[in-house]
Short mmCIF file of C-alpha atoms in Angstrom, two decimals:
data_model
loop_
_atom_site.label_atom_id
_atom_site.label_comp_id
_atom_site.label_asym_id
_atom_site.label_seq_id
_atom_site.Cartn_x
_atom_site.Cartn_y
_atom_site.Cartn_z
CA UNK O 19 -204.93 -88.24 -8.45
CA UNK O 20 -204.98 -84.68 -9.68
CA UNK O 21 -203.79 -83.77 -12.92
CA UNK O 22 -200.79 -81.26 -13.40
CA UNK O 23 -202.97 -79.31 -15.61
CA UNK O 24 -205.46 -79.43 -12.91
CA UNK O 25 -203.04 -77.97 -10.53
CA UNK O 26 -201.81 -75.56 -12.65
CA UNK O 27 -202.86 -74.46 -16.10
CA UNK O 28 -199.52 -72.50 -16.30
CA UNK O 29 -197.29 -74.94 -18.35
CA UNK O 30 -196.88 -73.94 -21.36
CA UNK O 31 -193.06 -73.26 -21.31
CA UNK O 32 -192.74 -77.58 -20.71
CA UNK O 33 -191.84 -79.39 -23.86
CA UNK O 34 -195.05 -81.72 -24.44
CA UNK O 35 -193.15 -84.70 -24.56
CA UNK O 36 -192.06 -83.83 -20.80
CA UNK O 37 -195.38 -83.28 -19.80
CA UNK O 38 -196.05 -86.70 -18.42
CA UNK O 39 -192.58 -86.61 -16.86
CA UNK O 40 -193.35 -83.42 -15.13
CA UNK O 41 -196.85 -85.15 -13.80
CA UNK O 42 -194.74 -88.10 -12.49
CA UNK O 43 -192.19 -85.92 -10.71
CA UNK O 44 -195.40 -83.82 -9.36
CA UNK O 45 -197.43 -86.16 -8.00
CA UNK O 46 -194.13 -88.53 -6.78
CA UNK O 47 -193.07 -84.76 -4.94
CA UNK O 48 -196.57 -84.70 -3.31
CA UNK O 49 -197.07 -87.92 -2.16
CA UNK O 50 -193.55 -88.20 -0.10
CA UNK O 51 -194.15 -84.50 1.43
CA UNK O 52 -197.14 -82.51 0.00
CA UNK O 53 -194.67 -80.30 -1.67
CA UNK O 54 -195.33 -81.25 -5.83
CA UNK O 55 -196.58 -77.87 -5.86
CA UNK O 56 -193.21 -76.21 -5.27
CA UNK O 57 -191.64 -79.04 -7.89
CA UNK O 58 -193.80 -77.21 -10.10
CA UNK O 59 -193.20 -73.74 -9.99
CA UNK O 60 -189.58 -74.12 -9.85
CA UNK O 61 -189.46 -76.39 -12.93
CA UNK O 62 -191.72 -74.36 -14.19
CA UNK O 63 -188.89 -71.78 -13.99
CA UNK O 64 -186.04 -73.36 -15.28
CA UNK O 65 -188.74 -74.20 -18.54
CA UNK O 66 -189.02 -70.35 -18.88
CA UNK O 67 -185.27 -69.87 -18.81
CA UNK O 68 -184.96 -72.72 -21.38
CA UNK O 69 -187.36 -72.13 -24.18
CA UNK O 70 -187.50 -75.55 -26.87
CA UNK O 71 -189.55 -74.92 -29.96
CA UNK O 72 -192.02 -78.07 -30.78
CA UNK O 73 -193.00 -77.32 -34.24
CA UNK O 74 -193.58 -80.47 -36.19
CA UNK O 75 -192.15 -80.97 -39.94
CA UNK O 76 -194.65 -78.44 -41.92
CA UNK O 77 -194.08 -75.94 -39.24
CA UNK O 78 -190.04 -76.28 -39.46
CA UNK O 79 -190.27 -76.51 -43.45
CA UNK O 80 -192.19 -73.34 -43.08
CA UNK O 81 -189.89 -71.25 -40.42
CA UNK O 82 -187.10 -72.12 -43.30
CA UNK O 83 -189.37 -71.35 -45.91
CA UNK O 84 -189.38 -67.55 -43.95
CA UNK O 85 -186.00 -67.50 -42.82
CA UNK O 86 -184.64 -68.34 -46.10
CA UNK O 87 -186.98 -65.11 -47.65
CA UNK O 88 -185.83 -62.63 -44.74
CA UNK O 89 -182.00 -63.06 -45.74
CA UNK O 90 -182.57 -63.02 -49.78
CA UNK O 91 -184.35 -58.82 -48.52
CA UNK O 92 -180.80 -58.40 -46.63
CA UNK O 93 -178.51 -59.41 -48.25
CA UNK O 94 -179.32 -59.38 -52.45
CA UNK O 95 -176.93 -60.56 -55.08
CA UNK O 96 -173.28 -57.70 -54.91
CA UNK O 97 -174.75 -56.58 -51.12
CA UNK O 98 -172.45 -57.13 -48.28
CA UNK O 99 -173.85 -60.06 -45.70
CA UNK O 100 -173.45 -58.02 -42.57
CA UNK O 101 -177.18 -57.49 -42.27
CA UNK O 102 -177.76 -61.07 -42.92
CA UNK O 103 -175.76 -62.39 -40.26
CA UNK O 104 -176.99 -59.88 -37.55
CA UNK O 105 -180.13 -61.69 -38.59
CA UNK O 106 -178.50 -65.11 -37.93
CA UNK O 107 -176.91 -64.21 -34.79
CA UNK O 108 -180.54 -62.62 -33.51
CA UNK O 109 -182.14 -66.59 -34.53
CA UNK O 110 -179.11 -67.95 -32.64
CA UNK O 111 -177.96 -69.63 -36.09
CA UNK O 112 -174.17 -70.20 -36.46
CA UNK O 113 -172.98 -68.44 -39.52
CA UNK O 114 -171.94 -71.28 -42.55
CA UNK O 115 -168.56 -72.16 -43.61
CA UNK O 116 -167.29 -72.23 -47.00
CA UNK O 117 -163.48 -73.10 -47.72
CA UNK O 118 -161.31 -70.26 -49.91
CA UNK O 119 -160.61 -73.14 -51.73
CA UNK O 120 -164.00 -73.33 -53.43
CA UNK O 121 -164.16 -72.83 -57.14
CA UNK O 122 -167.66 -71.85 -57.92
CA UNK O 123 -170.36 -73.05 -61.10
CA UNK O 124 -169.30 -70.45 -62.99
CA UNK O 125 -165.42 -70.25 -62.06
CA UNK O 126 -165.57 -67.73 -59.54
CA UNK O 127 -162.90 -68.10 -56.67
CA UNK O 128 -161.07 -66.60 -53.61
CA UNK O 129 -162.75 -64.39 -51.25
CA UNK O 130 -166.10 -63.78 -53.78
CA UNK O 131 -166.67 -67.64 -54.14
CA UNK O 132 -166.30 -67.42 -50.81
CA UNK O 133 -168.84 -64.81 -50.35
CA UNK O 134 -171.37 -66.09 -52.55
CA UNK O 135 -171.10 -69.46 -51.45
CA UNK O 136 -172.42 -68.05 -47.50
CA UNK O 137 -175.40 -65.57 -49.44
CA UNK O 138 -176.29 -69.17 -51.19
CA UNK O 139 -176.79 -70.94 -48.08
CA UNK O 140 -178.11 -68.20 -46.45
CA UNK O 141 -181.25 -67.90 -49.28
CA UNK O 142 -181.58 -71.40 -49.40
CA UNK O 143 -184.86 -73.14 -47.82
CA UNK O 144 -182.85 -76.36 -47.20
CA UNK O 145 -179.94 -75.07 -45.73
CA UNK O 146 -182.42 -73.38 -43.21
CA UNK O 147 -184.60 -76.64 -42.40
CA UNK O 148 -181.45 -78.62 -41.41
CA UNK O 149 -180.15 -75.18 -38.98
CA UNK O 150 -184.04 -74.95 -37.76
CA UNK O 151 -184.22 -78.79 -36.81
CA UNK O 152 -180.79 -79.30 -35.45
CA UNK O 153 -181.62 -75.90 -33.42
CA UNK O 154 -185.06 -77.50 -32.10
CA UNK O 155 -183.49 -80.91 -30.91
CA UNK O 156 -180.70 -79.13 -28.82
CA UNK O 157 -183.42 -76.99 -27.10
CA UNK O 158 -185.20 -79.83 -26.43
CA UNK O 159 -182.27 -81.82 -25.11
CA UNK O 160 -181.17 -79.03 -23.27
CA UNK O 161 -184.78 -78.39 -21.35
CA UNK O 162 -184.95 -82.37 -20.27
CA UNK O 163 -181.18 -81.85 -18.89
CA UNK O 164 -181.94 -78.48 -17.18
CA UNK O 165 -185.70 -80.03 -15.37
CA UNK O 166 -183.35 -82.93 -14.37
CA UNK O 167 -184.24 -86.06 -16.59
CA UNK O 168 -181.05 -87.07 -18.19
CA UNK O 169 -178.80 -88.92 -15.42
CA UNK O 170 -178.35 -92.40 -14.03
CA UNK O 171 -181.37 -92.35 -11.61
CA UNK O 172 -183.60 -91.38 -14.76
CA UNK O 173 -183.01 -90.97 -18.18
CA UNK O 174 -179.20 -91.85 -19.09
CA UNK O 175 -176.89 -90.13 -21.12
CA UNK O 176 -179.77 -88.62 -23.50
CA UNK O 177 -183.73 -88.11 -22.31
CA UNK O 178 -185.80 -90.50 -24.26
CA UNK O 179 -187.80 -88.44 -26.05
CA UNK O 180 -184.48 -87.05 -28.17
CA UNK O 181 -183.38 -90.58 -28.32
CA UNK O 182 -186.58 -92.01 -29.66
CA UNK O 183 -186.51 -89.13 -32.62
CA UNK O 184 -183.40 -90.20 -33.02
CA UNK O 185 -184.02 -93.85 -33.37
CA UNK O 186 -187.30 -92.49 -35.91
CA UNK O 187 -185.38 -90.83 -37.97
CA UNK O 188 -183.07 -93.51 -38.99
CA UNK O 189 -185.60 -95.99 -39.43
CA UNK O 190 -186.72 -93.56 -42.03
CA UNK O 191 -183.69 -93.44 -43.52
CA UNK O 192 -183.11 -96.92 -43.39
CA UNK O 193 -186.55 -97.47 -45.27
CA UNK O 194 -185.61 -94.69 -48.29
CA UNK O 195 -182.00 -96.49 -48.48
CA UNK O 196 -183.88 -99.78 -48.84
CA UNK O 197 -186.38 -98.45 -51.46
CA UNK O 198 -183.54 -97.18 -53.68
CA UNK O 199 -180.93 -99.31 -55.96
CA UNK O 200 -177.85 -97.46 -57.80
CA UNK O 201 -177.38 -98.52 -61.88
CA UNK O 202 -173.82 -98.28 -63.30
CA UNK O 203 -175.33 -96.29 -66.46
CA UNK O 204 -172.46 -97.71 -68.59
CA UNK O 205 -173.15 -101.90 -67.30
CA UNK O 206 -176.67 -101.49 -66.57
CA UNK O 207 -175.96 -103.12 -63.25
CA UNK O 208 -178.31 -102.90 -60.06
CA UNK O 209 -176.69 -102.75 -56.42
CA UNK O 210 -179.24 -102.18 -53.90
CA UNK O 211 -178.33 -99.00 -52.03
CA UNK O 212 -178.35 -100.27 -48.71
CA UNK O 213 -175.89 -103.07 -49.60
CA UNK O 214 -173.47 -99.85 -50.69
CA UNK O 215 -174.31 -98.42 -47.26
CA UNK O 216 -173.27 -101.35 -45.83
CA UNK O 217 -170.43 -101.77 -47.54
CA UNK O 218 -168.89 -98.60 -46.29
CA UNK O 219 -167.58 -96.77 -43.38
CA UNK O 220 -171.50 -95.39 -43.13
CA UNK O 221 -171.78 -99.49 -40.81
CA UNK O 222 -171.06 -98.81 -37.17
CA UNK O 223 -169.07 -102.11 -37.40
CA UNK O 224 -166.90 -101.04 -40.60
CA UNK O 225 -165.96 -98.08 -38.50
CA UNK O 226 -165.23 -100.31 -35.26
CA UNK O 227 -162.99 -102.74 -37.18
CA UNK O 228 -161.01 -99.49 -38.95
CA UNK O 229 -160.58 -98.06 -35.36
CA UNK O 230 -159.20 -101.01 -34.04
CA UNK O 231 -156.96 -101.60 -36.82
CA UNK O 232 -155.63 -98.15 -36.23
CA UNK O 233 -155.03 -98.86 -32.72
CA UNK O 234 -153.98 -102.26 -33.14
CA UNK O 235 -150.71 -101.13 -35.67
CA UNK O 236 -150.26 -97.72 -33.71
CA UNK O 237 -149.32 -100.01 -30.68
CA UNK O 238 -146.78 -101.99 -32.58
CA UNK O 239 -145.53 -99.05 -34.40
CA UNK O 240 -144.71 -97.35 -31.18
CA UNK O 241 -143.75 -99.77 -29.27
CA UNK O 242 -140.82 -99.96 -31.90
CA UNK O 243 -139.72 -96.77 -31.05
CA UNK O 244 -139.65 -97.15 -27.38
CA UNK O 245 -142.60 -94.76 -26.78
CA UNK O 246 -145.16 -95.41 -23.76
CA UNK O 247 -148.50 -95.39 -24.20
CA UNK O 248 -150.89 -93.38 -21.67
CA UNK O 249 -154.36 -93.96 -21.33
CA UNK O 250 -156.43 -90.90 -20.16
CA UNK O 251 -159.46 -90.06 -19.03
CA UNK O 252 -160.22 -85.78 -19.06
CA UNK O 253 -162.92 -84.06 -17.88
CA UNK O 254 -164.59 -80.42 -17.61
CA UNK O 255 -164.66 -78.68 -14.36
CA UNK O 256 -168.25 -79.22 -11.76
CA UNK O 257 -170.00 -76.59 -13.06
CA UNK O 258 -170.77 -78.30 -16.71
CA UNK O 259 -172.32 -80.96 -14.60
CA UNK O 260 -175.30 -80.62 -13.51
CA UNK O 261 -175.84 -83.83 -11.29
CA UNK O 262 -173.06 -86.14 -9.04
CA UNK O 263 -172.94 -89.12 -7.21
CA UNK O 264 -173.15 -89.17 -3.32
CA UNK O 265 -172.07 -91.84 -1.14
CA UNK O 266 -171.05 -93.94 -3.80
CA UNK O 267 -168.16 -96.23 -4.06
CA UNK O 268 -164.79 -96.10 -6.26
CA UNK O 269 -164.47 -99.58 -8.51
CA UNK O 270 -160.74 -99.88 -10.25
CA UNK O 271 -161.04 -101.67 -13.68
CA UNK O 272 -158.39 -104.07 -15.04
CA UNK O 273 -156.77 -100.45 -16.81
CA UNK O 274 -156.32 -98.85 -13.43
CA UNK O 275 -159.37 -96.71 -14.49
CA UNK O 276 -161.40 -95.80 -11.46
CA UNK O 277 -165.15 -95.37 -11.80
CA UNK O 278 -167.48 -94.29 -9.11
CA UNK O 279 -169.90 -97.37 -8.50
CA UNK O 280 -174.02 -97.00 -7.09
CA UNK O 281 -174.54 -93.93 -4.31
CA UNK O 282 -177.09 -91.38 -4.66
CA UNK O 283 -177.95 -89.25 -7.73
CA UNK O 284 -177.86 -85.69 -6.35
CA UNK O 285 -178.12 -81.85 -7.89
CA UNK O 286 -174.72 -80.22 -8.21
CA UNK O 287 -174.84 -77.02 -6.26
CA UNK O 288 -171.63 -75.73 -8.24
CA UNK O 289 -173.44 -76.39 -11.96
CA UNK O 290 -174.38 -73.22 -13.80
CA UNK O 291 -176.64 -72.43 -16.16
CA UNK O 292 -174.64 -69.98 -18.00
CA UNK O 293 -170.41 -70.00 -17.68
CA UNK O 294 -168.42 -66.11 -18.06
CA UNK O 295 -166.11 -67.36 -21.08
CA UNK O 296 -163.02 -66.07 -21.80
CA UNK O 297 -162.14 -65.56 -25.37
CA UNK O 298 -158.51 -63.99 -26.59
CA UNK O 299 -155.32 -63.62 -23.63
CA UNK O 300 -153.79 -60.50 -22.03
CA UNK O 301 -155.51 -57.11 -22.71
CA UNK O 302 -157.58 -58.48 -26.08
CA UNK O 303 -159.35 -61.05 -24.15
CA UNK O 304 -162.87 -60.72 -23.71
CA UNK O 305 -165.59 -62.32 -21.37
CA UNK O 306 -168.89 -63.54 -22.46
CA UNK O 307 -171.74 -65.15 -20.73
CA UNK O 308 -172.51 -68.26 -22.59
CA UNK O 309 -175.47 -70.89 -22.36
CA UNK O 310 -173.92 -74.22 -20.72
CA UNK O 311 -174.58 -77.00 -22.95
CA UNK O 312 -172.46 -80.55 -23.92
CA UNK O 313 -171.42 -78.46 -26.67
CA UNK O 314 -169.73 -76.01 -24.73
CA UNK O 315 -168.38 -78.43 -22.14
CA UNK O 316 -166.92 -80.06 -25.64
CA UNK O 317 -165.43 -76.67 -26.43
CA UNK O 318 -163.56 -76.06 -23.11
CA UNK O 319 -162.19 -79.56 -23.23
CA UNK O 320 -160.84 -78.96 -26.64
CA UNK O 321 -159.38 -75.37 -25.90
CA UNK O 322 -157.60 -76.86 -23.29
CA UNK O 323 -156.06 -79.50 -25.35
CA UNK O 324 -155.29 -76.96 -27.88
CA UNK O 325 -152.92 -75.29 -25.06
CA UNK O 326 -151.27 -78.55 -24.18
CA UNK O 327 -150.27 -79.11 -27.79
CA UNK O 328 -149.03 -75.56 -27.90
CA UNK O 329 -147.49 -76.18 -24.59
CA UNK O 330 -145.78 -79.84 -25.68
CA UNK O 331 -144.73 -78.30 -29.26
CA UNK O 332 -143.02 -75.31 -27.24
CA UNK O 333 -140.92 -77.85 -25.07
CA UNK O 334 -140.52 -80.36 -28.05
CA UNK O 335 -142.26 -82.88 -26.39
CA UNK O 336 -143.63 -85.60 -29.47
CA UNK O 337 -146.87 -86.90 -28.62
CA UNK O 338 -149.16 -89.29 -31.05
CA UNK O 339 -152.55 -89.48 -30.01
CA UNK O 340 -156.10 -90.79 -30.60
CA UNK O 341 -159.16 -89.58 -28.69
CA UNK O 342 -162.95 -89.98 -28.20
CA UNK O 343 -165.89 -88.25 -26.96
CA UNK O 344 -168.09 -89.94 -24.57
CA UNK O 345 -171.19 -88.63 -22.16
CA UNK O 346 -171.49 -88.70 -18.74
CA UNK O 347 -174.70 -89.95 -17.09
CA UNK O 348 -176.24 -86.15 -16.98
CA UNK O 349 -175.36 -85.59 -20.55
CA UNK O 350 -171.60 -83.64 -19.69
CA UNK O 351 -169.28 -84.44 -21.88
CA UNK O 352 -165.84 -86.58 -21.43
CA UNK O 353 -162.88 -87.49 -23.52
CA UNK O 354 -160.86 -90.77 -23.48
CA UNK O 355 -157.36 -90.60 -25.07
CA UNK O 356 -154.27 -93.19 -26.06
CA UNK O 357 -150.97 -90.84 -26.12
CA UNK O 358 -147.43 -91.77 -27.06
CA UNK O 359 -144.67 -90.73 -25.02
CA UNK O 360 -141.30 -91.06 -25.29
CA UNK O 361 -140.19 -92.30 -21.74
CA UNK O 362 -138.02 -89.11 -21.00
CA UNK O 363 -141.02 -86.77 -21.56
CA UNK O 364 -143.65 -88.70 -19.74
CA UNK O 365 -142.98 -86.28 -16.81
CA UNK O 366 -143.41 -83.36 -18.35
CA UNK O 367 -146.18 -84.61 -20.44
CA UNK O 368 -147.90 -84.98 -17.28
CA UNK O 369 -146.81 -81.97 -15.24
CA UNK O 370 -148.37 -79.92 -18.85
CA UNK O 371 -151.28 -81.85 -18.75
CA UNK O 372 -152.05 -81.27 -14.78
CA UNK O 373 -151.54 -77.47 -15.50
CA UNK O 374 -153.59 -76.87 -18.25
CA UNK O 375 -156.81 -79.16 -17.14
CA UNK O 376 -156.06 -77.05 -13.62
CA UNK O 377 -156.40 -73.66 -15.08
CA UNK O 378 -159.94 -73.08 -13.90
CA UNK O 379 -161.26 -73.92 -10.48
CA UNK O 380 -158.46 -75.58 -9.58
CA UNK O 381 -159.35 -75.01 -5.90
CA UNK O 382 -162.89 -77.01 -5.90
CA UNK O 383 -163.12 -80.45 -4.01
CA UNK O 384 -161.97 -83.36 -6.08
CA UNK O 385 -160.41 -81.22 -9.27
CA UNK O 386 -156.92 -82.57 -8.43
CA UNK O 387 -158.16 -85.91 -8.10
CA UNK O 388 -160.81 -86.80 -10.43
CA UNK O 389 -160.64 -83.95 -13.46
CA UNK O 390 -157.47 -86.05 -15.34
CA UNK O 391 -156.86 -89.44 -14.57
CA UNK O 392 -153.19 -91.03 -16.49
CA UNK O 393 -153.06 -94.72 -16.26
CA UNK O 394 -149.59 -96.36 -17.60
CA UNK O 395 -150.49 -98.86 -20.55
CA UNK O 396 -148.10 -102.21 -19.83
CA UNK O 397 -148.07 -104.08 -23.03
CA UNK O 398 -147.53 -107.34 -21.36
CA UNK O 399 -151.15 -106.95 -20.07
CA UNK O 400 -153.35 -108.40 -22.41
CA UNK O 401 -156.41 -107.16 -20.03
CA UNK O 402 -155.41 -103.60 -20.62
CA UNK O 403 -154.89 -103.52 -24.00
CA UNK O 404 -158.33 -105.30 -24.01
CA UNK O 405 -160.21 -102.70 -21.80
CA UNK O 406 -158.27 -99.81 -23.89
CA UNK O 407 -159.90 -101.08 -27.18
CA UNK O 408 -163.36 -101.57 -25.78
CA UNK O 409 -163.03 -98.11 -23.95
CA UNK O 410 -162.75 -96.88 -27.78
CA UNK O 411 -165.09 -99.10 -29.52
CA UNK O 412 -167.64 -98.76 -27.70
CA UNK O 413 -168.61 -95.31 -28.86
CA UNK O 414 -169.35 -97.56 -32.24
CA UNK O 415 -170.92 -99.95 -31.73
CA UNK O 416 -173.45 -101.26 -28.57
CA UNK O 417 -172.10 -104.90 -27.38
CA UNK O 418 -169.64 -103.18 -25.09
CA UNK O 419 -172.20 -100.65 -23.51
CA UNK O 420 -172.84 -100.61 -19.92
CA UNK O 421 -175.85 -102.95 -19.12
CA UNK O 422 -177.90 -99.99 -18.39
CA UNK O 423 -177.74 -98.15 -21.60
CA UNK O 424 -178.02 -101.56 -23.53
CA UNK O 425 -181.19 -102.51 -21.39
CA UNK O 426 -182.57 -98.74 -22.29
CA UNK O 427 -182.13 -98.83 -26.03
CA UNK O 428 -183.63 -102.19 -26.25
CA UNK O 429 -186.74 -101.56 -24.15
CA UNK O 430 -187.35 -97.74 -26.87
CA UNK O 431 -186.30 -100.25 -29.62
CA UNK O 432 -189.92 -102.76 -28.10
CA UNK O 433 -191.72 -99.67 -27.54
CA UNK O 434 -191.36 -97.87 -30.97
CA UNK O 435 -190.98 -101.47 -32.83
CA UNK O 436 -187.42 -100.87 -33.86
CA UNK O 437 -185.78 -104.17 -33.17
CA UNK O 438 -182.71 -103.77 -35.97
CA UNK O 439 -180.29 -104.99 -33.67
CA UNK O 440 -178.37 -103.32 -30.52
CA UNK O 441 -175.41 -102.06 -33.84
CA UNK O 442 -177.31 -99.96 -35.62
CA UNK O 443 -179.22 -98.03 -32.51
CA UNK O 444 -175.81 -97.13 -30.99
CA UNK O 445 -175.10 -94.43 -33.71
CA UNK O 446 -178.26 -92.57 -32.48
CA UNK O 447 -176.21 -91.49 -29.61
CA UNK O 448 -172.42 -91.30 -31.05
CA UNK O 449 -171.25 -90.26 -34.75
CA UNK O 450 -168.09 -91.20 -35.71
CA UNK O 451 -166.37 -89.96 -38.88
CA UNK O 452 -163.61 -91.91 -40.10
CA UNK O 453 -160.92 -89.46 -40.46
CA UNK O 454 -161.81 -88.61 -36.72
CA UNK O 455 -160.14 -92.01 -36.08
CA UNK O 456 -156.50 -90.85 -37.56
CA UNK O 457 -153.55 -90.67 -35.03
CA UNK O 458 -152.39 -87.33 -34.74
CA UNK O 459 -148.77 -87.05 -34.75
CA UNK O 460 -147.00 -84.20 -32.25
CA UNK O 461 -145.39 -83.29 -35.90
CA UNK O 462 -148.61 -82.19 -37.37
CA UNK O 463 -150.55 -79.93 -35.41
CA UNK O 464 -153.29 -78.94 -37.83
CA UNK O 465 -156.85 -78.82 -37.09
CA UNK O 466 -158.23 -82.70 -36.29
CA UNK O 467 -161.30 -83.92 -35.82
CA UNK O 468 -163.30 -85.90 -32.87
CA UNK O 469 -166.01 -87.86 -32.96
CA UNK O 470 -168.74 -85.94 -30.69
CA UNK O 471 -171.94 -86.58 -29.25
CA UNK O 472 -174.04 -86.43 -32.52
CA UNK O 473 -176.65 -84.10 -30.99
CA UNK O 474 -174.52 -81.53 -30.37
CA UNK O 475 -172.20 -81.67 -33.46
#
């Protein structure tokens, strides 16, 4: 068989670590119809529209090394940082965040702490090497989802080559934690780091048992004041999903849940590569052509809970809730979510709900039947309650992943020799920070956290 490169010197634009994938898909394409050579020039074309850097650590370490010397010319010590961040917005680099709280070495506060706190970051090497690799890692993601590896037929929920740099990197984590002890200077006494990790909320299963604890009393303190509890399933309109399911069947769980069982894995002709978003309302708002990412599909499921909180706080409608980010098969993102209704507002919970997941394509095939799903939580069902918990837990921890997942992290755990246990691989996938576990009462409508798909935090 001919070699890609044979074929067609022209690759450059693929990711390396595609490369074979790309060869697979070619000479698969040519042996069903003779037609691997259009495969190629078309992925060859989404590559081009998705450029992913593939430096390796000394090349990274010295991007930061430059970026960190470009911003100390534009933006010296008493100079505004306008120049600076026109710098950062050129690299695509989101600008950093420092709180007005901060009180600075040398007692500086308010808006100058604040000030000198960004030109800090914005000069320093190491602040740049973590912006430079998280940068690389989501174009690389984002090139295997666009060429069509990530989803059920192939590679599911994340390509493997992100997933196996994942599962690296911890290892050599792990292996630094392991080498280290901490000394109580005033007992002389020796802990071994990684028992301290392991101790704390940093172990996938300290963070499942706190979750479920959380859930656990949040049902009974409810319960006691007559609320119902709603499960719900929410998801982004077609177009942040790049691949669907044809000819499949629909499978009810023991929650009422529905989930689309087997089919065909087939391109979504409604996904697009870039999304018009609307920032601001009435004659401030402004439209912007964005890169479609999970990230962004993240963002327009949050904005439109935002609105529903503004919508239920308007009306007076309480509402305690606790939700979770999860993927879909092509990488699109999803949210699962326990709510607590008083009986009298579960109506209008829902009627808000519909009309705010609705606002946007409302009219496309299967939005008013698949984009929100409300199942009724009965108490006296132990099998709910049950499939409820795992639902939540299982963005923890790995026993309660679907077979296929399970079967995929185990066979990268053989082939990179990381055989730790099916716990500790789970997090290379989901982060979870604890206060992202909190209920959030319909009192309180500060900002609260999620736990999102660590790649794209």
């Amino acid at each position: 068989m001919m070699h890609v490169a044979q074929t067609n010197p022209a690759y450059a634009s693929f990711n390396p670590a595609f490369i074979k994938d790309i060869e697979a898909e070619w000479q698969h394409h040519h042996a069903e119809s003779a037609n691997g050579e259009n495969y190629l020039h078309q992925q060859q074309a989404i590559a081009s529209r998705s450029f992913a850097s593939d430096k390796d650590e000394d090349g990274l370490r010295f991007s930061a090394m430059l970026a960190a010397s470009k911003c100390k010319q534009l933006a010296p010590e008493g100079t505004p940082l306008k120049r600076a961040f026109d710098y950062l917005k050129s690299r695509g680099i989101t600008p950093p965040i420092v709180s007005k709280q901060t009180i600075r070495h040398d007692g500086t506060t308010g808006e100058k702490a604040v000030t000198e706190g960004i030109r800090a970051r914005l000069c320093s090497e190491k602040w740049w090497l973590r912006k430079l690799r998280n940068q690389q890692a989501q174009q690389q993601e984002l090139q295997a989802i666009r060429l069509g590896f990530v989803n059920a037929g192939k590679q599911v929920y994340i390509s493997n080559h992100s997933l196996s740099r994942a599962l690296m990197r911890q290892e050599r984590n792990r292996e630094w934690l392991e080498s280290c002890d901490l000394i109580d200077v005033d007992t002389g006494e020796v802990m071994p780091m990684m028992q301290a990790v392991d101790a704390g909320i940093s172990n996938p299963n300290n963070r499942r048992n706190e979750m479920m604890l959380r859930i656990s009393d949040g049902e009974k303190f409810f319960a006691a004041q007559g609320k119902i509890a709603l499960f719900l399933t929410l998801t982004a309109p077609s177009k942040f999903h790049q691949f669907t399911r044809k000819a499949g069947y629909i499978k009810t769980d023991s929650m009422g849940v529905k989930h689309t069982i087997g089919g065909q894995i087939v391109q979504n002709p409604k996904y697009q590569e870039v999304i018009e978003w609307r920032r601001g309302r009435g004659k401030s708002a402004t439209i912007e052509s964005r890169i479609n990412t999970p990230r962004l599909g993240h963002e327009w499921l949050s904005v439109s809970w935002a609105r529903l909180r503004a919508a239920l706080k308007h009306k007076a409608i309480q509402c305690d809730f606790m939700r979770v980010t999860e993927p879909h098969h092509d990488g699109a993102t999803h949210w699962h979510c326990i709510a607590f209704v008083a009986e009298s507002n579960v109506r209008d919970f829902t009627k808000l709900l519909w009309s705010k997941w609705l606002r946007e394509d409302a009219d496309e095939a299967g939005a008013k039947k698949y984009r929100v799903d409300i199942v009724r939580i009965d108490p006296k069902k132990d099998g709910q309650r049950l499939t409820l918990r795992n639902t939540f837990q299982r963005t923890l921890t790995a026993h309660l992943l679907p077979k296929t997942l399970k079967v995929g992290l185990m066979l990268l755990n053989h082939q990179y020799g990381f055989m730790r246990g099916e716990q500790h691989t789970l997090s290379v996938r989901f982060s979870s920070p604890v206060d992202s576990v909190k209920w959030v009462s319909g009192a309180n409508y500060g900002a609260s956290k999620t736990v999102k798909t660590a790649l794209w935090n």
